[in-house]
Structure formats: structure tokens, C-alpha cells
mmCIF file of C-alpha atoms and ligand atoms in Angstrom:
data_model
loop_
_atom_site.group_PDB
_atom_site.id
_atom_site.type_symbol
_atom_site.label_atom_id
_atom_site.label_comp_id
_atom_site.label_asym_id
_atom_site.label_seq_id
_atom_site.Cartn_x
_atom_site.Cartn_y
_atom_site.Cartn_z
ATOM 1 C CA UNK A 257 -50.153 73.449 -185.432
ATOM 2 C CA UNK A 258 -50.667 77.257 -186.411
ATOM 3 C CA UNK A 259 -48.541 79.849 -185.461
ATOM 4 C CA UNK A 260 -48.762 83.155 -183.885
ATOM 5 C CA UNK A 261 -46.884 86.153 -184.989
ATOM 6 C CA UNK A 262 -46.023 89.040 -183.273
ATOM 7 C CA UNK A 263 -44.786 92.663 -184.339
ATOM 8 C CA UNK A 264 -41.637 94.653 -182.456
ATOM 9 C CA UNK A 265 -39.943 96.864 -182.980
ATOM 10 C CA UNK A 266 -37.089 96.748 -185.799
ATOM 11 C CA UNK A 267 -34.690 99.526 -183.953
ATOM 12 C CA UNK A 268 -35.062 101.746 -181.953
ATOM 13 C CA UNK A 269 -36.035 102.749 -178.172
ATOM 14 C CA UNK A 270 -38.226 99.474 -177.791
ATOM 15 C CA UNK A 271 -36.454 97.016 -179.869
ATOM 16 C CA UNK A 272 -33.904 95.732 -176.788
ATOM 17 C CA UNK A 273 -36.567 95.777 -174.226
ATOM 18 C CA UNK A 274 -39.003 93.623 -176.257
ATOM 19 C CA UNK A 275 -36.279 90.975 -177.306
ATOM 20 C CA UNK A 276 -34.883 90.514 -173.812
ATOM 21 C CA UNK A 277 -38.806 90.249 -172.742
ATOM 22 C CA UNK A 278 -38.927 87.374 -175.186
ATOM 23 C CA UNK A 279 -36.138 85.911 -174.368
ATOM 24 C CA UNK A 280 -36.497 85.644 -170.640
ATOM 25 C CA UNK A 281 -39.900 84.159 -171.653
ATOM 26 C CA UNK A 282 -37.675 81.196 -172.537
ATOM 27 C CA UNK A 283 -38.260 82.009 -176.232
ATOM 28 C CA UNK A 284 -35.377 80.727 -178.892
ATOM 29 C CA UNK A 285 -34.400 82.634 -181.977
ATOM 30 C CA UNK A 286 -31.965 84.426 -183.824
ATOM 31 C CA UNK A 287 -31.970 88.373 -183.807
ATOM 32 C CA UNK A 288 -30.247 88.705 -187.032
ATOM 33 C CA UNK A 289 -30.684 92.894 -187.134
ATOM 34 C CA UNK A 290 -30.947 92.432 -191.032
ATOM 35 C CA UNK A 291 -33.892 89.857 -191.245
ATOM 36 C CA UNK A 292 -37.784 91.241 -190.976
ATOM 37 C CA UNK A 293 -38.603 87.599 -189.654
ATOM 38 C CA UNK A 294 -37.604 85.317 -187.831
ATOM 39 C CA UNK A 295 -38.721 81.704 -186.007
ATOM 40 C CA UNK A 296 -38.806 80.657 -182.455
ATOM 41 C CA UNK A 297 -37.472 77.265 -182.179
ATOM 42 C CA UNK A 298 -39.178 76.057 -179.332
ATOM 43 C CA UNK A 299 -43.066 77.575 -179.519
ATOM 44 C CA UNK A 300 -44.991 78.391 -182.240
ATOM 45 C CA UNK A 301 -44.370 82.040 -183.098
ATOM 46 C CA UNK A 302 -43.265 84.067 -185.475
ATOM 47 C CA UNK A 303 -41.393 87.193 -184.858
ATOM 48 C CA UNK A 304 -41.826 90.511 -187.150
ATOM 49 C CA UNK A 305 -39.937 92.891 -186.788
ATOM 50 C CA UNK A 306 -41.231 96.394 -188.253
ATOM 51 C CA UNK A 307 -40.883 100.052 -187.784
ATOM 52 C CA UNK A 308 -42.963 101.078 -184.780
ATOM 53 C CA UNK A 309 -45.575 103.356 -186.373
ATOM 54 C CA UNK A 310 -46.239 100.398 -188.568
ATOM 55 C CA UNK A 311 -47.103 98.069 -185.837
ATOM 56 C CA UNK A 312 -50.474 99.188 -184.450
ATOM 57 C CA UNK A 313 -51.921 98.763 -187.840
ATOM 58 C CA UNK A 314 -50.745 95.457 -188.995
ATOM 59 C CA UNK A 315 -51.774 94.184 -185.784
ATOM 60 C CA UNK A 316 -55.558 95.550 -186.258
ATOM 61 C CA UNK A 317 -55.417 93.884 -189.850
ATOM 62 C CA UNK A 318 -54.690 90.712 -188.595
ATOM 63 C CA UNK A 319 -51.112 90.551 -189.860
ATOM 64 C CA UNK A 320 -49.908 90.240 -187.034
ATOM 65 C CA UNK A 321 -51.648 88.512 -183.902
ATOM 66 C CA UNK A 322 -50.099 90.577 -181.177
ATOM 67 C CA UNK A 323 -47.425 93.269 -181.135
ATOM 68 C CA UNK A 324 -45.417 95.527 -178.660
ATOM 69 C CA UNK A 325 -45.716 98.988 -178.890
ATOM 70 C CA UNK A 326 -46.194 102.603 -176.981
ATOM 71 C CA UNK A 327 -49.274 103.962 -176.175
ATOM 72 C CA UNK A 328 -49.212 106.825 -177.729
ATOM 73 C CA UNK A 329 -48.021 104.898 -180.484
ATOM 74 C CA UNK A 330 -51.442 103.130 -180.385
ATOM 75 C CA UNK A 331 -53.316 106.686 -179.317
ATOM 76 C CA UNK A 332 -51.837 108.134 -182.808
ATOM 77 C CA UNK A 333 -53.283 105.999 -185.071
ATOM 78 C CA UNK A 334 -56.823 105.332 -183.643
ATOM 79 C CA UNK A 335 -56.934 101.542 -184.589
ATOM 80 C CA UNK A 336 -59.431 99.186 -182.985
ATOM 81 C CA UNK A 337 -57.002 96.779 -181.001
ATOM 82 C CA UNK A 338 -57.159 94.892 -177.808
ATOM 83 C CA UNK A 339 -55.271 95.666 -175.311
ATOM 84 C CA UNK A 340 -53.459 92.663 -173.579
ATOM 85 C CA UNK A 341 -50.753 93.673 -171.145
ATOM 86 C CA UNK A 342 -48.826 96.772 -170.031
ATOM 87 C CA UNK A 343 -44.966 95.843 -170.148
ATOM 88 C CA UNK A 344 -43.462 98.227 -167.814
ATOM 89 C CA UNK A 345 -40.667 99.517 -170.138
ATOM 90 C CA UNK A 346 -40.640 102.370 -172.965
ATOM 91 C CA UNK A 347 -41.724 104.624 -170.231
ATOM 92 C CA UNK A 348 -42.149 108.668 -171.235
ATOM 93 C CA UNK A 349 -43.938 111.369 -171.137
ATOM 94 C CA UNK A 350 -45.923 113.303 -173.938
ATOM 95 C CA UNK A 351 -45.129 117.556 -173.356
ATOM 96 C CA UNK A 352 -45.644 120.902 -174.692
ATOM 97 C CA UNK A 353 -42.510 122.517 -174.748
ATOM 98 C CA UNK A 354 -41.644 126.372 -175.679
ATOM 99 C CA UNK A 355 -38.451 128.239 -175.948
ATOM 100 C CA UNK A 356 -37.116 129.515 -172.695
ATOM 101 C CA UNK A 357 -38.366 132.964 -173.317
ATOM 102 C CA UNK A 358 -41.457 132.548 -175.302
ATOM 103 C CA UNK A 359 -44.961 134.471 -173.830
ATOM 104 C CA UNK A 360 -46.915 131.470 -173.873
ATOM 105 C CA UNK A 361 -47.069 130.110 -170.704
ATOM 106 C CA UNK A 362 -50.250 128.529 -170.585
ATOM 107 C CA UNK A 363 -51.888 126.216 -172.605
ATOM 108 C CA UNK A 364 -54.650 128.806 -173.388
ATOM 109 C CA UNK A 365 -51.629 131.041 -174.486
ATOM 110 C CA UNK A 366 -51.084 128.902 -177.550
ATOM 111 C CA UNK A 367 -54.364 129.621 -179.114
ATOM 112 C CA UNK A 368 -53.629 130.906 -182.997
ATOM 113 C CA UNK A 369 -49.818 129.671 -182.365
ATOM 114 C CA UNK A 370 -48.034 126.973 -184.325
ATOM 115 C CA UNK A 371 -47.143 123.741 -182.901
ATOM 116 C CA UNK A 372 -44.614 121.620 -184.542
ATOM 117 C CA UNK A 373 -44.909 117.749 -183.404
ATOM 118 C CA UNK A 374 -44.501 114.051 -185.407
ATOM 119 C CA UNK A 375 -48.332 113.552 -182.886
ATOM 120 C CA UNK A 376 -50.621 115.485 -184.747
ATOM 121 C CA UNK A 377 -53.498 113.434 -183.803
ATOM 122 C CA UNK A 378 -52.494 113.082 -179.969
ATOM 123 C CA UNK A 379 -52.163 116.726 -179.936
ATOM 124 C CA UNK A 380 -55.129 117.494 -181.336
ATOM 125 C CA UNK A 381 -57.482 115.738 -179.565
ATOM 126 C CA UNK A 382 -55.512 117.376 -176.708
ATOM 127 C CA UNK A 383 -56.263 120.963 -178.165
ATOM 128 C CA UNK A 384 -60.036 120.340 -179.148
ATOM 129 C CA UNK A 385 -60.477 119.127 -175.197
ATOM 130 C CA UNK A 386 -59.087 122.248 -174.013
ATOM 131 C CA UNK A 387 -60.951 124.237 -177.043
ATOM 132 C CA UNK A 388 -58.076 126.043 -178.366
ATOM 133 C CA UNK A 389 -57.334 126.333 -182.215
ATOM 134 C CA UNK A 390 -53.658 125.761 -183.266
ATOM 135 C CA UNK A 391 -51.896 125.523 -186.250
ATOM 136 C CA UNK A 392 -50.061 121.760 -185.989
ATOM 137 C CA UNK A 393 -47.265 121.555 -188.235
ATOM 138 C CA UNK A 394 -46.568 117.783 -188.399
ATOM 139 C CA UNK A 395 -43.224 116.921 -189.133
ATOM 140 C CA UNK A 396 -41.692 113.383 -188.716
ATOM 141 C CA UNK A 397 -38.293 114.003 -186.825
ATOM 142 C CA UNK A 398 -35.945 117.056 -184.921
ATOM 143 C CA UNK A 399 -39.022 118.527 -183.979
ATOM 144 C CA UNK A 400 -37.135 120.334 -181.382
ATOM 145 C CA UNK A 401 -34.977 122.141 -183.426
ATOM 146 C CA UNK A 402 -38.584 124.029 -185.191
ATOM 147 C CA UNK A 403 -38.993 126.915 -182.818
ATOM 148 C CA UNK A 404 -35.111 127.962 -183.467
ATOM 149 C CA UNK A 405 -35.995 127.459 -187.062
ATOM 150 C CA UNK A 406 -38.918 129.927 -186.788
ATOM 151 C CA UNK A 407 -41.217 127.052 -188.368
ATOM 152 C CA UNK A 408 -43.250 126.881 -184.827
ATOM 153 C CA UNK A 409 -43.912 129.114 -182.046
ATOM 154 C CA UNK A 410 -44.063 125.829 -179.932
ATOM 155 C CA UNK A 411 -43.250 122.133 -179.546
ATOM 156 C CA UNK A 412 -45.291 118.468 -178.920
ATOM 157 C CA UNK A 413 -42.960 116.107 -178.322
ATOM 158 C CA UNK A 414 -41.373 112.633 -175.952
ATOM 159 C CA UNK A 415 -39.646 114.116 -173.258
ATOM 160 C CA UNK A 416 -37.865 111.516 -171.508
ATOM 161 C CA UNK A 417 -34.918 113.718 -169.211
ATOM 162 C CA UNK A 418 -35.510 116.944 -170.585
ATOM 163 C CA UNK A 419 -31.753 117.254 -172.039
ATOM 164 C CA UNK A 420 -32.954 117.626 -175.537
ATOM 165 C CA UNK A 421 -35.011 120.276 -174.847
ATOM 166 C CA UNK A 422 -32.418 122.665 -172.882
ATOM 167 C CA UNK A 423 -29.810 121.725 -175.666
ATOM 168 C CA UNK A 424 -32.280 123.445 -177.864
ATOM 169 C CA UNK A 425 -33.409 126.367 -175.838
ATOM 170 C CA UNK A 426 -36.515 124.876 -174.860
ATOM 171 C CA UNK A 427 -38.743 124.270 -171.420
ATOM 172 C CA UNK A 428 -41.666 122.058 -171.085
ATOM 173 C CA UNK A 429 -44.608 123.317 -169.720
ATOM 174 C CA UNK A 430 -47.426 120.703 -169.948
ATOM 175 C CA UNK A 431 -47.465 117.321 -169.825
ATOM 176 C CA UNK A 432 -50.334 115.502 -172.397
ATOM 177 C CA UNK A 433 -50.047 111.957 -172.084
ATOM 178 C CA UNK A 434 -47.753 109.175 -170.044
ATOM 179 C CA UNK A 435 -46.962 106.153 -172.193
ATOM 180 C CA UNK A 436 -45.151 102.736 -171.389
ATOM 181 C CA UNK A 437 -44.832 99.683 -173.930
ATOM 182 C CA UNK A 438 -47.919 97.658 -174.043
ATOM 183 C CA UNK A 439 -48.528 94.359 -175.864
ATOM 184 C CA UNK A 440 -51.832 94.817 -178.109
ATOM 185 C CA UNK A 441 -53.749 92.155 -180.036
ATOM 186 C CA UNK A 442 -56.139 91.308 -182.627
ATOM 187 C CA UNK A 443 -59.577 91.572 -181.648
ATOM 188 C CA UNK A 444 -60.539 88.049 -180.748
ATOM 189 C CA UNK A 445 -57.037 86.894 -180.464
ATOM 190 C CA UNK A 446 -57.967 87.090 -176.423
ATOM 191 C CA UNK A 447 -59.350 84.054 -176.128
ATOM 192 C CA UNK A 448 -56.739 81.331 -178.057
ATOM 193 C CA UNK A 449 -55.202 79.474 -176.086
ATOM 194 C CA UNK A 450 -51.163 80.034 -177.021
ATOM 195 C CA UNK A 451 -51.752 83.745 -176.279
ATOM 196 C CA UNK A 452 -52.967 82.647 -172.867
ATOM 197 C CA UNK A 453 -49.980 80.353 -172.284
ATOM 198 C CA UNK A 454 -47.557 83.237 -173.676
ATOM 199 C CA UNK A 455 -49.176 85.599 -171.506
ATOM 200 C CA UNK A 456 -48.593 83.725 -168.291
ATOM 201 C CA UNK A 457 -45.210 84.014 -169.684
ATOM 202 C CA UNK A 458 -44.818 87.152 -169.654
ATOM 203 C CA UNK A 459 -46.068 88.277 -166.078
ATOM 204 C CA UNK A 460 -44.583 85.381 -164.556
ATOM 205 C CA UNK A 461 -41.301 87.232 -165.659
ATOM 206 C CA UNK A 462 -42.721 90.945 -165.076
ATOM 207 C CA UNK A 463 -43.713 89.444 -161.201
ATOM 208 C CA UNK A 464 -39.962 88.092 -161.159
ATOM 209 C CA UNK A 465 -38.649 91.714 -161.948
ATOM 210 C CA UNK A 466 -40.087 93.684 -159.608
ATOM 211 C CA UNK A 467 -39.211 90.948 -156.424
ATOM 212 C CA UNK A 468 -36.140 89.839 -154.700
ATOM 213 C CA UNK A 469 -34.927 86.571 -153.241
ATOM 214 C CA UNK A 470 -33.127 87.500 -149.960
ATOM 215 C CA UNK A 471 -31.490 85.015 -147.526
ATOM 216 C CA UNK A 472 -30.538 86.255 -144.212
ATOM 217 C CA UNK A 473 -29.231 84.756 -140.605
ATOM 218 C CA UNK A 474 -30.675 85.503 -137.154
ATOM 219 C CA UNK A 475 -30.520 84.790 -133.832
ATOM 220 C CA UNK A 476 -33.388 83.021 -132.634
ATOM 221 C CA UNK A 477 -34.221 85.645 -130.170
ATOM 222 C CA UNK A 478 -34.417 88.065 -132.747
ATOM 223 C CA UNK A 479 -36.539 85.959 -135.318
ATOM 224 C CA UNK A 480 -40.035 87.569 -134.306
ATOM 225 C CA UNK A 481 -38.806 90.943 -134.933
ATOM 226 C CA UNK A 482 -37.371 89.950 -138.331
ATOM 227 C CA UNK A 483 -40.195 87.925 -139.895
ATOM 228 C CA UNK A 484 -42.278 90.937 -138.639
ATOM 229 C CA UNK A 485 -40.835 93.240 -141.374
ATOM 230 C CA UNK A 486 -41.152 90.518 -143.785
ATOM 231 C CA UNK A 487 -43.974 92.412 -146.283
ATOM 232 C CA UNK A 488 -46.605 90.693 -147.926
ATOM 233 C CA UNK A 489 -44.863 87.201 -147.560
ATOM 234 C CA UNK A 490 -47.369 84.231 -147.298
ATOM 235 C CA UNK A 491 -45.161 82.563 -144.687
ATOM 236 C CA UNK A 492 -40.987 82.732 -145.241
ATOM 237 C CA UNK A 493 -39.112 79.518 -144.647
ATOM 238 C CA UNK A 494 -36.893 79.196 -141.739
ATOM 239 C CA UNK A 495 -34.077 76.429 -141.163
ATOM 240 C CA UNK A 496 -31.976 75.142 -138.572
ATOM 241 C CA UNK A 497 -27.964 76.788 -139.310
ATOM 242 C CA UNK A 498 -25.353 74.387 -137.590
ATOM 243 C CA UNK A 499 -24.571 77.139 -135.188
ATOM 244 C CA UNK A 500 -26.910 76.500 -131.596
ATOM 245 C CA UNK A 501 -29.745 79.558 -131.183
ATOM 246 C CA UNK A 502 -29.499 80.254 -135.178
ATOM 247 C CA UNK A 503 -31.491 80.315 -137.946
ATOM 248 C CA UNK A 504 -31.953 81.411 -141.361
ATOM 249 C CA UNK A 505 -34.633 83.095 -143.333
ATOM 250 C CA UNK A 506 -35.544 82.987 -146.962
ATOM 251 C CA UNK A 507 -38.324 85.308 -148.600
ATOM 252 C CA UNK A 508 -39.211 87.024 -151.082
ATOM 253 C CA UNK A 509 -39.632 90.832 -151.401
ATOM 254 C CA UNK A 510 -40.769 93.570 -153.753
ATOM 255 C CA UNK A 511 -37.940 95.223 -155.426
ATOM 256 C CA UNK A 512 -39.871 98.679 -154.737
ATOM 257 C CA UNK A 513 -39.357 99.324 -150.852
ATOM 258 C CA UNK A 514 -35.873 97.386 -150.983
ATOM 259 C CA UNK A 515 -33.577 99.032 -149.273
ATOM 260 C CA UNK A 516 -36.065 100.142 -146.543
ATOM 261 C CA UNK A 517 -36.686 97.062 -145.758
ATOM 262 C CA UNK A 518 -33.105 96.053 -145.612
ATOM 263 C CA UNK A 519 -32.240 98.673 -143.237
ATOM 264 C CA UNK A 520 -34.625 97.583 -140.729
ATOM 265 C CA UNK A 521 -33.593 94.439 -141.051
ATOM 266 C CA UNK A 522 -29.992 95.169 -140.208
ATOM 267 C CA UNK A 523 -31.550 96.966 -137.308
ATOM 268 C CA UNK A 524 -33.432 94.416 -135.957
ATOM 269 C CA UNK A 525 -30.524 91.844 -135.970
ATOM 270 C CA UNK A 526 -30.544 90.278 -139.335
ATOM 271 C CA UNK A 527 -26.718 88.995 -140.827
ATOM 272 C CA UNK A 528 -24.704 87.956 -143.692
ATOM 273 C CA UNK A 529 -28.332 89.278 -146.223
ATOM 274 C CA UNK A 530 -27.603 87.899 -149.760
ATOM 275 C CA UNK A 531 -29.970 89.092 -151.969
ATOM 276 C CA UNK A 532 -30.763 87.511 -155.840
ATOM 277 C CA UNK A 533 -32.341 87.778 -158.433
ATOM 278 C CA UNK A 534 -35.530 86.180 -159.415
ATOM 279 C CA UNK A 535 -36.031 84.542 -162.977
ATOM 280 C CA UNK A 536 -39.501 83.650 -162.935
ATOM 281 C CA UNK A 537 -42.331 83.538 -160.383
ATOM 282 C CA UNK A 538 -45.095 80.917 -161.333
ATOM 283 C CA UNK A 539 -48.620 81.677 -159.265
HETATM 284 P P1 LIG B 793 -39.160 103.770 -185.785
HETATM 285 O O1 LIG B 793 -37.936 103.785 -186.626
HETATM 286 O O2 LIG B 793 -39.505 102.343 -185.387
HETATM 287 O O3 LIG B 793 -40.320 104.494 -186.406
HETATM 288 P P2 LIG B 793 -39.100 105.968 -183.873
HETATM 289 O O4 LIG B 793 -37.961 106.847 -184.199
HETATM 290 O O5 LIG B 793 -40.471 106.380 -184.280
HETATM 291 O O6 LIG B 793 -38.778 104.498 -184.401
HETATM 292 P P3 LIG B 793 -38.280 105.599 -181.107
HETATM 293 O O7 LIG B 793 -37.563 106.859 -180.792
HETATM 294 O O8 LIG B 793 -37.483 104.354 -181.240
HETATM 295 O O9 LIG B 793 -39.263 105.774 -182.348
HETATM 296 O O10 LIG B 793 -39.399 105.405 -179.993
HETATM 297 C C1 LIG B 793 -40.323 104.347 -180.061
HETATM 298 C C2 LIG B 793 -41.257 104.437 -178.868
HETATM 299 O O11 LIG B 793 -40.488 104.291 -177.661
HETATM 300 C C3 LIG B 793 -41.976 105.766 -178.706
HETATM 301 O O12 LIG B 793 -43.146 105.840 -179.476
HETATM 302 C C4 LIG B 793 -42.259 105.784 -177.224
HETATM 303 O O13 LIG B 793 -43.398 105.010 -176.911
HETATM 304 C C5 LIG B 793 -41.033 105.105 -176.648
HETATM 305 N N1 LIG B 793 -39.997 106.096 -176.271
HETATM 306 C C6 LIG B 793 -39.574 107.130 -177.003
HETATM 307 N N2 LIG B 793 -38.625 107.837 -176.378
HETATM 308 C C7 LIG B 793 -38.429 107.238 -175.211
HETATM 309 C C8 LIG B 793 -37.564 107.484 -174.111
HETATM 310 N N3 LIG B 793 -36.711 108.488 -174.112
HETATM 311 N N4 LIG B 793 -37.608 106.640 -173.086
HETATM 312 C C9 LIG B 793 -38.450 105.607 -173.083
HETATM 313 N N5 LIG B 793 -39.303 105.330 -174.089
HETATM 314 C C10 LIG B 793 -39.300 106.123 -175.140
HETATM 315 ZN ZN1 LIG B 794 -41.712 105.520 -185.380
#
């Protein structure tokens, strides 16, 4: 039987999230931090694990099937790949940033100005959009320290909080690009049939995340009123409990609008609401 292989992240801000994903796919293998490959027992794949700007790339070549990665990680190095899934992790945002008490304040304001960044190409397709000329200074790490340095009058970089730019002296004052981890493939890998079956995987476990099991007790009288701010269930179950005139409830809801929904529940006579997680959904 062949085997699939698939590129993550060696270290770094994606490297947990993509082995737990994995792993709660019901994936076996060892995570030995120094080995660049490593087996799954129990399904055919491969794991590589490479530096992140290396991934796109290998996975366009065909060295690797499939392969987790950020979008702008993909946007940067304008390969041809297919994209399979978003992942819902490795979530940030792409942002000008200036010192505090710099003149630009626009992004018109930074035509003829330098811009350090380690996204040359994000930012300049950015730049030619908006028709402004720039001087990028690419540089492949600290890029926030470049203004203080006097190598830049500005800064492209991931803001995630915003701490490492007020450490530095800087504010953010346009936002480029969003980006979350996204699993990419190999064009044609689409269609085979253990990307399929590792794909259901991996949403049946993304669906699991973002919904709750709850378990509740009411009194009968109040049952109507309950199952009515039940959301987007199909139809809950309710049993007997051993106590005359009660019953109990067990549905599933999204994780978004949780404690909303948990209020009015409590409101509208709900008890003794247990709430667990959910490992996998199958659909
Ligand atoms: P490598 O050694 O693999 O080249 P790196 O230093 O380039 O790693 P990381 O800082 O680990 O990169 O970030 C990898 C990716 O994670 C980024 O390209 C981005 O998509 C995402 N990312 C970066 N910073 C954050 C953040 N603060 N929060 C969430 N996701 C982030
Ligand atoms: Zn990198």
C-alpha cells in the first residue's frame, strides 16, 4: 500500500497545534523533536517535519502530498498548491506598523519610505495595489527592532497582541492580510482516496471542537420552554429521571453562543447542566 506524507512544522508557532490535530485524528507516532521523520503506526502516512517557509514548496514539488501551513506562508511564496482545508488555529494578522511618533499615518504616507519586513512579496503586492513605491528592506527576523535601528522608517510584520510592537515603540496602523493554518496539497492529490478518508478526519474533529455535549434536568412543565432554546439541534433526546414530573435532556450545542445559551437555560428552569467535551462528531 503507498503512503502519504505530510509536511509540519518542525518548531515553532504551528508545530503543537498540528501534532495535537493529528493526534486527535487517532493518528500514532512518536514526536521525537530531533527526528525530520517519522511513521504513523496505524495509517499509512508519513510525517515530515520541516521549517515552515520550506513547506509550501516541497508540497508543490510533490515531496510532500499535503502539508500544514499559514496563509501567508503560502501567499509568500506564490506556489501552485491546492488548497484542502482551513484548520482554525495559527490565527494572526499581517500589519503595517510605525513608531509611535512617526508622520506617516497613512498608507499613502509611506510612499519613498523604507519598510523593513521578512514578507517582501506579501507586502509588495500590497504596495503595487495601492500604487505606492517603497523601499522593502527584507530581513529574516527582529524586524521590529529596524525603525529604532534607523534601518526603516516603517514595519510589515505578524501582529498577534500587539505587545511586541509597544515594547519597541511601535503602533500598527494597517492591517494587510488575516491568516490561519491551512492544510494544502499537491495538485491532484484531491481526488485519492486516503486524503479523503484523512480529511473526514480532520473535520469530524474540527466539528467536535467548536460543539458541546450538555446534559441537563427539567421539570416536565418546563420542558417546552427548554428544548425551545435548544439551537440548531435536529431533535435532543429526552428520558424518564426516577423522580415523578422529571426529565432529562441531552444535546448538543455550538461552543460559540455557550454561555448565552446556558443562561437562558437556567432561566427557563433547567438543573444540575453538566457540560463535556466532544471528541469526534461523525456526519
Ligand atoms: P520556522 O523556524 O519554521 O521558519 P518561523 O519563525 O518562520 O518558523 P513562527 O513564528 O513559528 O515562524 O510562525 C509560523 C507561522 O505561524 C506564521 O507564518 C503564521 O502563519 C503563524 N503565526 C505567527 N505568529 C503567530 C501568532 N502570534 N499567533 C498565531 N499564529 C502565528
Ligand atoms: Zn519560517
Amino acid at each position: 500500500m503507498k503512503t502519504l506524507k505530510i509536511a509540519i512544522q518542525k518548531s515553532g508557532r504551528l508545530n503543537e497545534k498540528s501534532v495535537e490535530l493529528l493526534k486527535n485524528c487517532g493518528l500514532s507516532f512518536d514526536n521525537y523533536k530531533s527526528s525530520l521523520i517519522t511513521q504513523v503506526s496505524n495509517f499509512p502516512l508519513e510525517i515530515l517535519f520541516l521549517r515552515d517557509d520550506d513547506i509550501p514548496e516541497y508540497v508543490q514539488d510533490g515531496i510532500a502530498d499535503i502539508g500544514i501551513v499559514g496563509e501567508n506562508g503560502i501567499a509568500e511564496t506564490d506556489v501552485d498548491v491546492t488548497y484542502l482545508q482551513r484548520l482554525g488555529f495559527g490565527k494572526c494578522k499581517l500589519k503595517l506598523a510605525v513608531p509611535t511618533h512617526s508622520d506617516i499615518k497613512t498608507v499613502a504616507d509611506l510612499n519613498g519610505k523604507s519598510i523593513a519586513t521578512s514578507y517582501p512579496v506579501i507586502l509588495q503586492k500590497f504596495l503595487d495595489k495601492e500604487g505606492i513605491q517603497s523601499d522593502i528592506k527584507t530581513i529574516s527576523g527582529s524586524v521590529e527592532i529596524s525603525p529604532g535601528l534607523g534601518l526603516a522608517d516603517a514595519i510589515f510584520d505578524i501582529v498577534s497582541t500587539g505587545g511586541t510592537l509597544r515594547s519597541n515603540g511601535l503602533k500598527p496602523f494597517a492591517d494587510v492580510m488575516s491568516s490561519e493554518a491551512v492544510l494544502i496539497g499537491r495538485k491532484g492529490i484531491e481526488s485519492d482516496a486516503l486524503i479523503t478518508e484523512l480529511m473526514q478526519r480532520i473535520q469530524s474533529v474540527m466539528r467536535a471542537k467548536e460543539t458541546k455535549y450538555v446534559v441537563l434536568n427539567v421539570a416536565k412543565s418546563n420542558l417546552d420552554k427548554v428544548l425551545a432554546l435548544l439551537p440548531g439541534v435536529k431533535s435532543p433526546s429526552v428520558l424518564p429521571l426516577a423522580e415523578e414530573g422529571w426529565v432529562a435532556v441531552h444535546t448538543v450545542i455550538p461552543e460559540t453562543d455557550f454561555w448565552n445559551h446556558i443562561n437562558e437555560l437556567k432561566s427557563a428552569g433547567a438543573q444540575g447542566i453538566v457540560v463535556m467535551p466532544i471528541e469526534k462528531i461523525i456526519m
